[in-house]
Amino acid sequence: MQNYISEITGSDIIAFVLGTVPPLAFMVVFTLFAVWLERKVSAHMQDRLGPMRVGWHGSLQTLADFLKLLQKEDIVASATDKALFNIAPYLVFVGTFLAYAMLPFTSIYIGSNADVGIFFVLAVSGFVVAGLLMAGWGSNNKYSLYGAMRSAAQIVSYEIPTALIVLTMIMVYGSMSLNDISVQQAGFIWDWGIFGGALTGIAKFLIIPFMLIAFIILFISSLAETNRTPFDLPESESELVAGFSTEYSGVKFAMFFLAEFANMFLVSSILVVFFFGGYQSPIGYLGHLLGIDWLVPIEQTFWFIAKGLFFVFVQMWLRWTLPRVRVDQLMAICWKYLIPYAFFNLLIVGLILLI
Amino acid sequence: MSIYDFIFYLFAAITIVSGLMVVSSGNIVRSAFYLLATLFGISGLYVLLGADFVAVTQIMVYIGGILILLLFGVMLTSDITHIEIKKGKVAVLPAVVGVGVLLGSITSIMMKTNWKIELSKIQQTTTYDLGKLLITDYVLIFELLGILLLIAMIGAASMARRDDK
């Protein structure tokens, strides 16, 4: 993408800047849509209607809310550590946005086709954790600090099962680049990762249950990494006010919100790339059928976003279905169940790949 | 000046300025956060050297792991338990001597290294070759480091559990 723009404009700097625009635009539009979806899903699950006034079925409600947030006074309490308090929301946002560089939306657009791919995505989540701790500390509020501590402890713990599953997937696909992984799942629905991917013969059948286990473990830990219910202890409204975002208002609060929803799509798209074919269509491409080449990338974008949105919907669905776990249960799930299962899964998948 | 020169000086400035701030800041939590910028700047320099895997590992291990633990330690000790952490200048002369020796050795390594300055000679990706080296030529060191980490982990766990008895 950068090379292409650089050829048109003749400048590296413009190419670098323009190359970052599509993910940013996507994040903003997605967040506007996802907040509305979250409110609608929660309302319908509780037999309510949710927002109905602004636009068709309240579809412009988030836009109105966003405009309201922009106009709000930016309150900074006098006892805060001003520098840290002000930087934290942007650090959290940047940590999430950096990971979007590696997402393959289609076969022709990817922010950076670096070979480190998924490893980079895991690594930059460290910025998010540091940003949350910074927010909690900078707020100088005990609820904020508790929220930040819980959040950091939770994300750091659940990074271990995530990393083990990611390692398993790197073994299966032999690549860390999310684009390469998507390319290997080309074809039809039975070529997707969850059905054994590009493996052939008996290994393809043997690996299916273990891919399913890997998917479930990765899904649970990604719920925890995005601080979603049933793991939303860092901002559990009933005990910690709003966790690390208690003291924030206006645009800075909007930044946390943007990062949270962008993170939801990020983890969903990682699941999609590993197990559900990435941007590949399950039923073949209309573009290939009709011989129109430029239609294929559009279809790929559609499939990638549609699959991602499905898992975002599942996350919202779980939020209104499951109760919140306790702190000790949270850690027990991670250390006593997910990590051993993920580890044995790694060993077994390794054995299967050797056959 | 190409954009890569600009990026190099940017990352170098981030590393040096925040490194100075780490040692000169009076607030221990602020110091820890300046360390974040230093480590980030170093990983940017690794990227410019063509060491993509090392750069990401730097972020993963130092920012995602060690810095977070450091922040935990600093925040919990200084604010919650009200233990005064000793700040200020401690043992300036040995520190200067130690850092001077380190600087000298790093500079001599830098001078002696046969840097690849042509773009065509620089590898696009290093992950595959690094992995291969770790399980062939350097397998003994790799395993020993693994055992060392395991010992450290068992030691930490046994120290943390001592209160139970």
XYZ file of C-alpha atoms in Angstrom:
520
model
C 0.000 0.000 0.000
C 2.751 2.446 0.994
C 4.725 1.613 -2.143
C 1.672 2.209 -4.301
C 0.899 5.639 -2.827
C 4.575 6.515 -2.871
C 4.637 5.829 -6.624
C 1.636 8.109 -7.223
C 2.643 11.001 -4.960
C 6.397 10.610 -5.233
C 6.954 11.164 -1.519
C 7.623 8.640 1.217
C 6.303 10.911 3.940
C 2.901 11.442 2.303
C 2.699 7.704 1.629
C 3.408 6.860 5.267
C 0.793 9.314 6.504
C -1.881 8.316 3.982
C -1.265 4.624 4.620
C -2.420 5.041 8.210
C -5.730 6.654 7.266
C -7.860 3.605 6.283
C -7.542 1.755 9.630
C -8.157 4.985 11.540
C -11.267 5.782 9.507
C -12.431 2.212 9.949
C -11.914 2.369 13.721
C -13.976 5.542 14.089
C -16.857 4.368 11.882
C -16.799 0.935 13.484
C -16.938 2.410 16.986
C -19.911 4.611 16.090
C -21.691 1.542 14.737
C -20.607 -0.846 17.501
C -21.745 1.422 20.340
C -25.183 1.603 18.753
C -25.151 -2.163 18.187
C -24.134 -2.788 21.798
C -27.050 -0.701 23.069
C -29.493 -2.335 20.678
C -28.292 -5.868 21.451
C -28.430 -5.274 25.189
C -31.880 -3.694 24.893
C -33.373 -6.491 22.819
C -31.911 -9.145 25.107
C -33.670 -7.487 28.023
C -36.927 -7.076 26.075
C -36.460 -3.325 25.687
C -36.128 -1.249 22.533
C -32.999 0.768 23.305
C -32.344 4.112 21.583
C -35.188 4.884 19.151
C -35.303 8.669 18.735
C -32.307 9.797 16.638
C -32.488 8.400 13.108
C -33.937 5.043 12.081
C -34.178 2.926 15.251
C -31.744 5.306 16.916
C -28.985 4.605 14.384
C -27.610 8.158 14.673
C -27.692 8.087 18.483
C -23.940 7.457 18.829
C -23.140 10.312 16.456
C -25.234 12.615 18.625
C -23.529 11.264 21.758
C -20.138 11.760 20.168
C -20.911 15.394 19.314
C -22.054 15.857 22.894
C -18.806 14.359 24.226
C -16.751 16.707 22.035
C -18.454 19.739 23.517
C -18.096 18.652 27.134
C -15.819 20.456 29.504
C -12.482 18.697 29.928
C -12.357 18.253 33.683
C -8.938 17.646 35.231
C -9.118 17.228 39.001
C -6.565 19.313 40.911
C -4.891 16.375 42.689
C -4.089 14.457 39.483
C -0.628 13.961 38.058
C -1.389 16.220 35.078
C 1.145 14.945 32.544
C 0.397 11.260 33.105
C -3.350 11.909 33.331
C -3.331 13.673 29.961
C -1.066 11.256 28.080
C -2.718 8.009 29.249
C -5.830 7.986 26.961
C -3.677 8.589 23.904
C -1.195 5.875 24.893
C -4.049 3.376 25.229
C -5.428 4.453 21.863
C -2.022 4.297 20.140
C -1.398 0.813 21.529
C -4.611 -0.402 19.942
C -4.101 1.514 16.708
C -0.564 0.144 16.220
C -1.945 -3.383 16.162
C -4.275 -2.427 13.284
C -1.171 -1.980 11.114
C -0.931 -5.758 10.838
C -4.563 -6.574 9.999
C -5.088 -7.824 6.447
C -8.415 -6.321 5.383
C -7.981 -7.649 1.838
C -5.193 -9.290 -0.097
C -4.134 -5.890 -1.499
C -4.438 -3.636 1.554
C -2.433 -4.264 4.700
C -0.882 -1.507 6.754
C 2.446 -3.284 7.054
C 3.181 -6.714 5.657
C 5.991 -7.197 8.151
C 6.951 -10.770 8.804
C 6.538 -10.413 12.587
C 2.756 -9.903 12.186
C 0.912 -11.517 15.070
C 3.919 -11.245 17.384
C 3.810 -7.468 16.911
C 0.088 -7.424 17.714
C 0.755 -9.275 20.989
C 3.701 -7.029 21.841
C 2.027 -3.658 21.363
C -0.747 -4.635 23.759
C 1.950 -3.824 26.329
C 1.393 -0.146 25.515
C -2.282 -0.549 26.359
C -1.418 -2.036 29.758
C 1.113 0.720 30.458
C -1.488 3.311 29.409
C -4.103 1.833 31.735
C -1.662 1.858 34.656
C -0.766 5.435 33.754
C -4.441 6.419 33.754
C -5.046 4.720 37.079
C -2.011 6.300 38.712
C -2.454 9.738 37.139
C -6.074 9.988 38.298
C -4.926 9.810 41.933
C -8.164 8.082 42.861
C -8.311 4.743 44.663
C -11.035 3.341 42.412
C -9.032 4.278 39.340
C -5.882 2.692 40.753
C -7.711 -0.511 41.715
C -9.278 -0.666 38.269
C -5.928 -0.150 36.565
C -4.204 -2.764 38.754
C -6.922 -5.329 38.102
C -6.831 -4.584 34.418
C -3.059 -4.892 34.160
C -2.958 -8.098 36.227
C -5.723 -9.580 34.112
C -4.223 -8.653 30.741
C -0.716 -9.810 31.725
C -2.044 -13.160 33.020
C -4.236 -13.865 30.008
C -1.427 -12.984 27.644
C 0.143 -16.366 28.501
C -2.652 -18.635 27.163
C -3.007 -16.252 24.220
C 0.697 -16.522 23.456
C 0.605 -20.334 23.741
C -2.303 -20.568 21.296
C -0.658 -18.081 18.951
C 2.472 -20.257 19.087
C 0.352 -23.275 18.156
C -1.090 -21.362 15.220
C 2.361 -20.228 14.074
C 3.353 -23.914 14.085
C 0.296 -24.883 12.042
C 0.697 -22.145 9.429
C 4.472 -21.806 9.534
C 4.239 -18.015 9.385
C 3.637 -15.063 11.684
C 2.341 -12.770 8.955
C -1.442 -12.480 9.164
C -1.579 -12.038 5.387
C 0.315 -15.294 4.740
C -1.982 -17.093 7.166
C -5.047 -15.788 5.316
C -3.587 -16.781 1.943
C -3.115 -20.364 3.170
C -6.842 -20.634 3.869
C -7.915 -19.750 0.326
C -10.666 -21.813 -1.242
C -13.911 -22.853 0.377
C -15.223 -23.188 3.901
C -13.421 -26.523 4.511
C -10.088 -24.822 3.862
C -10.527 -22.588 6.903
C -8.244 -22.995 9.885
C -10.901 -24.490 12.124
C -11.342 -27.337 9.601
C -7.637 -28.055 9.411
C -6.581 -25.323 6.986
C -4.283 -26.301 4.162
C -3.260 -29.599 5.786
C -3.902 -32.755 3.814
C -4.666 -36.395 4.526
C -5.212 -37.794 7.997
C -3.588 -34.814 9.747
C -6.451 -32.588 8.569
C -9.000 -34.778 10.361
C -6.890 -35.327 13.456
C -6.265 -31.621 13.966
C -9.907 -30.441 13.865
C -10.757 -31.089 17.579
C -7.530 -29.423 18.672
C -8.185 -26.403 16.491
C -11.587 -26.180 18.189
C -9.935 -26.279 21.643
C -7.449 -23.628 20.512
C -10.304 -21.462 19.266
C -12.214 -21.702 22.555
C -9.126 -20.899 24.652
C -8.180 -17.966 22.438
C -11.741 -16.661 22.518
C -11.921 -16.797 26.320
C -8.561 -15.097 26.747
C -9.389 -12.448 24.176
C -12.550 -11.655 26.161
C -10.338 -11.153 29.195
C -7.807 -9.056 27.293
C -10.478 -6.649 26.109
C -11.964 -6.438 29.636
C -15.338 -7.656 28.439
C -17.922 -9.464 30.553
C -17.590 -12.005 32.149
C -14.111 -10.568 32.789
C -14.976 -6.866 33.137
C -13.613 -6.569 36.693
C -11.408 -3.550 35.856
C -14.435 -1.347 35.351
C -17.093 -3.234 37.256
C -19.643 -0.461 37.699
C -21.136 -1.891 40.856
C -17.920 -1.809 42.902
C -15.338 0.475 41.270
C -17.512 3.278 39.791
C -15.897 2.968 36.353
C -12.405 1.683 37.107
C -9.518 3.488 35.453
C -11.808 5.812 33.484
C -13.588 7.205 36.559
C -11.921 10.629 36.447
C -12.044 11.097 32.708
C -14.513 13.240 30.806
C -15.083 14.600 27.313
C -12.700 13.691 24.533
C -10.296 11.751 26.772
C -13.131 9.471 27.868
C -14.085 9.095 24.195
C -10.495 7.958 23.507
C -10.807 5.119 26.049
C -14.128 4.188 24.531
C -12.698 4.204 21.011
C -9.767 2.049 22.113
C -12.050 -0.427 23.880
C -14.304 -0.957 20.885
C -11.401 -0.996 18.437
C -9.838 -3.674 20.639
C -13.030 -5.755 20.433
C -12.791 -5.787 16.652
C -9.051 -6.421 16.811
C -9.343 -9.612 18.866
C -12.297 -10.753 16.752
C -10.307 -10.298 13.570
C -7.367 -12.218 15.036
C -9.779 -15.111 15.721
C -11.105 -14.759 12.172
C -7.618 -14.842 10.664
C -6.531 -17.902 12.633
C -9.652 -20.015 12.436
C -12.166 -18.616 9.945
C -10.168 -17.886 6.835
C -9.322 -14.215 7.357
C -10.590 -12.272 4.368
C -11.295 -15.442 2.336
C -14.828 -16.038 1.146
C -16.483 -19.302 2.262
C -18.311 -19.759 -1.043
C -15.873 -18.505 -3.679
C -15.737 -15.079 -5.276
C -18.247 -13.480 -7.586
C -15.359 -11.465 -9.051
C -13.601 -14.646 -10.243
C -16.875 -16.016 -11.598
C -17.658 -12.894 -13.633
C -14.027 -12.191 -14.495
C -14.041 -8.767 -12.789
C -10.756 -8.494 -10.928
C -11.431 -5.344 -8.924
C -14.506 -6.898 -7.329
C -12.440 -9.485 -5.437
C -10.776 -7.100 -2.911
C -14.161 -5.509 -2.180
C -15.662 -8.929 -1.503
C -12.678 -9.796 0.682
C -13.155 -6.616 2.733
C -16.822 -7.472 3.086
C -16.086 -10.992 4.347
C -13.355 -9.816 6.728
C -15.540 -7.148 8.324
C -18.631 -9.382 8.344
C -16.804 -12.191 10.143
C -15.207 -9.717 12.540
C -18.582 -8.150 13.307
C -20.069 -11.577 13.990
C -17.542 -12.164 16.786
C -18.074 -8.633 18.082
C -21.762 -9.557 18.264
C -20.927 -12.765 20.157
C -18.942 -10.688 22.672
C -21.954 -8.412 23.198
C -24.245 -11.425 23.442
C -22.057 -12.935 26.182
C -22.027 -9.627 28.041
C -25.779 -9.821 28.555
C -25.814 -13.567 29.216
C -23.078 -14.280 31.735
C -22.510 -12.876 35.240
C -19.144 -11.392 36.174
C -16.548 -13.785 37.661
C -14.782 -13.126 40.974
C -11.110 -12.142 41.042
C -9.956 -15.542 42.351
C -12.114 -17.319 39.763
C -10.621 -15.088 37.081
C -7.089 -16.130 38.010
C -8.068 -19.793 38.508
C -9.567 -19.932 34.990
C -6.357 -18.580 33.560
C -3.651 -20.390 35.532
C -5.340 -23.674 36.448
C -7.342 -24.376 33.305
C -6.476 -22.328 30.230
C -2.667 -22.457 30.481
C -2.361 -26.267 31.023
C -4.948 -26.964 28.297
C -3.223 -24.569 25.921
C 0.120 -26.175 26.679
C -1.069 -29.741 26.037
C -2.834 -28.514 22.922
C 0.494 -27.112 21.736
C 2.211 -30.475 22.293
C -0.525 -32.510 20.594
C -0.771 -30.186 17.592
C 3.020 -30.417 17.281
C 2.795 -34.241 17.217
C 0.019 -34.162 14.622
C 2.013 -31.809 12.419
C 4.944 -34.258 12.512
C 2.896 -37.102 11.012
C 17.652 13.818 4.392
C 15.527 10.778 3.690
C 12.631 9.827 5.908
C 14.712 7.029 7.459
C 17.306 9.539 8.661
C 14.539 11.572 10.212
C 13.071 8.481 11.908
C 16.516 7.476 13.178
C 17.189 10.873 14.775
C 13.669 10.919 16.208
C 14.114 7.537 17.910
C 17.641 8.379 19.031
C 16.390 11.619 20.588
C 13.507 9.811 22.313
C 15.919 7.224 23.730
C 18.520 9.677 25.003
C 16.198 12.382 26.355
C 13.913 9.954 28.160
C 16.937 8.007 29.405
C 18.236 11.208 30.994
C 14.808 11.869 32.462
C 14.701 8.376 34.011
C 17.792 9.079 36.100
C 17.100 12.749 36.851
C 13.368 12.662 37.642
C 12.577 12.958 41.338
C 9.294 11.074 41.088
C 9.850 7.319 40.995
C 6.633 6.562 39.088
C 7.486 9.228 36.510
C 10.923 7.612 36.139
C 9.282 4.277 35.401
C 7.100 5.874 32.720
C 10.100 7.624 31.141
C 11.667 4.175 30.953
C 8.738 3.208 28.710
C 9.814 5.862 26.195
C 13.462 4.778 26.413
C 12.655 1.129 25.739
C 10.334 2.126 22.907
C 13.064 4.277 21.342
C 15.546 1.390 21.513
C 13.111 -0.947 19.780
C 12.693 1.694 17.043
C 16.470 1.682 16.562
C 16.420 -2.121 16.271
C 13.830 -1.826 13.489
C 16.109 0.586 11.608
C 18.960 -1.933 11.976
C 16.803 -4.537 10.231
C 16.360 -6.637 13.361
C 12.577 -6.941 13.241
C 12.238 -9.914 15.568
C 14.560 -8.429 18.196
C 12.651 -5.135 18.045
C 9.291 -6.767 18.704
C 10.808 -8.991 21.394
C 12.176 -5.828 23.022
C 8.648 -4.396 23.216
C 7.116 -7.710 24.299
C 9.625 -8.510 27.047
C 10.625 -5.089 28.315
C 7.469 -3.004 27.911
C 4.850 -5.769 28.095
C 6.569 -7.687 30.873
C 9.341 -6.099 32.884
C 8.127 -2.490 32.812
C 4.605 -3.497 33.859
C 5.995 -5.501 36.803
C 8.247 -2.569 37.690
C 5.270 -0.211 37.666
C 3.317 -2.612 39.855
C 6.162 -2.754 42.325
C 6.698 1.000 42.392
C 3.013 1.876 42.651
C 2.232 -0.669 45.362
C 5.259 0.140 47.526
C 5.353 3.924 47.366
C 1.678 4.786 47.505
C -0.169 2.013 49.276
C 2.239 0.732 51.918
C 3.873 4.173 52.505
C 7.434 2.873 52.434
C 9.835 5.667 51.544
C 11.896 4.756 48.510
C 15.399 6.146 48.689
C 15.865 8.761 45.999
C 18.721 11.054 45.070
C 22.368 10.463 44.260
C 23.826 7.209 45.555
C 27.455 6.155 44.925
C 28.144 8.532 42.037
C 31.802 7.568 41.489
C 31.345 3.765 41.116
C 28.355 4.441 38.860
C 30.404 6.730 36.611
C 33.231 4.173 36.417
C 30.810 1.332 35.655
C 28.945 3.256 32.971
C 32.237 4.458 31.487
C 33.527 0.880 31.122
C 30.181 -0.150 29.555
C 30.308 2.797 27.130
C 33.871 1.932 26.147
C 33.087 -1.718 25.496
C 29.933 -0.890 23.490
C 31.855 1.642 21.397
C 34.662 -0.831 20.687
C 32.120 -3.495 19.641
C 30.430 -0.915 17.414
C 33.750 -0.034 15.756
C 34.781 -3.660 15.211
C 31.454 -4.927 13.869
C 31.317 -5.412 10.133
C 28.029 -3.547 9.511
C 26.056 -4.327 6.386
C 25.400 -0.931 4.878
C 24.038 -2.012 1.505
C 20.286 -2.475 1.370
C 20.559 -5.613 -0.763
C 22.686 -7.408 1.854
C 20.272 -6.742 4.706
C 17.888 -9.601 5.345
C 14.200 -8.859 4.932
C 13.276 -10.980 7.901
C 15.372 -12.518 10.637
C 12.870 -14.733 12.458
C 13.502 -17.944 10.528
C 17.303 -17.754 10.751
C 17.235 -16.745 14.417
C 15.025 -19.724 15.228
C 17.323 -22.051 13.320
C 20.422 -20.744 15.117
C 18.752 -21.108 18.507
C 18.100 -24.837 18.004
C 21.403 -25.647 16.301
C 24.525 -23.606 17.150
C 23.299 -21.988 20.361
C 21.094 -24.778 21.683
C 23.150 -25.286 24.870
C 22.991 -21.586 25.835
C 19.295 -21.539 24.976
C 18.565 -24.534 27.216
C 20.745 -23.200 30.047
C 18.893 -19.879 29.940
C 15.626 -21.795 30.118
C 16.859 -23.653 33.225
C 18.059 -20.375 34.760
C 14.610 -18.843 34.276
C 12.957 -21.939 35.739
C 15.198 -21.706 38.827
C 14.358 -18.013 39.188
C 10.659 -18.784 38.895
C 10.758 -21.553 41.527
C 12.782 -19.267 43.797
C 10.291 -16.438 43.437
C 7.359 -18.767 44.085
C 8.973 -20.239 47.207
C 9.782 -16.752 48.554
C 6.203 -15.614 47.958
C 4.748 -18.663 49.732
C 6.916 -18.467 52.864
C 4.236 -16.632 54.877
C 1.856 -19.599 54.773
C 3.663 -21.624 57.464
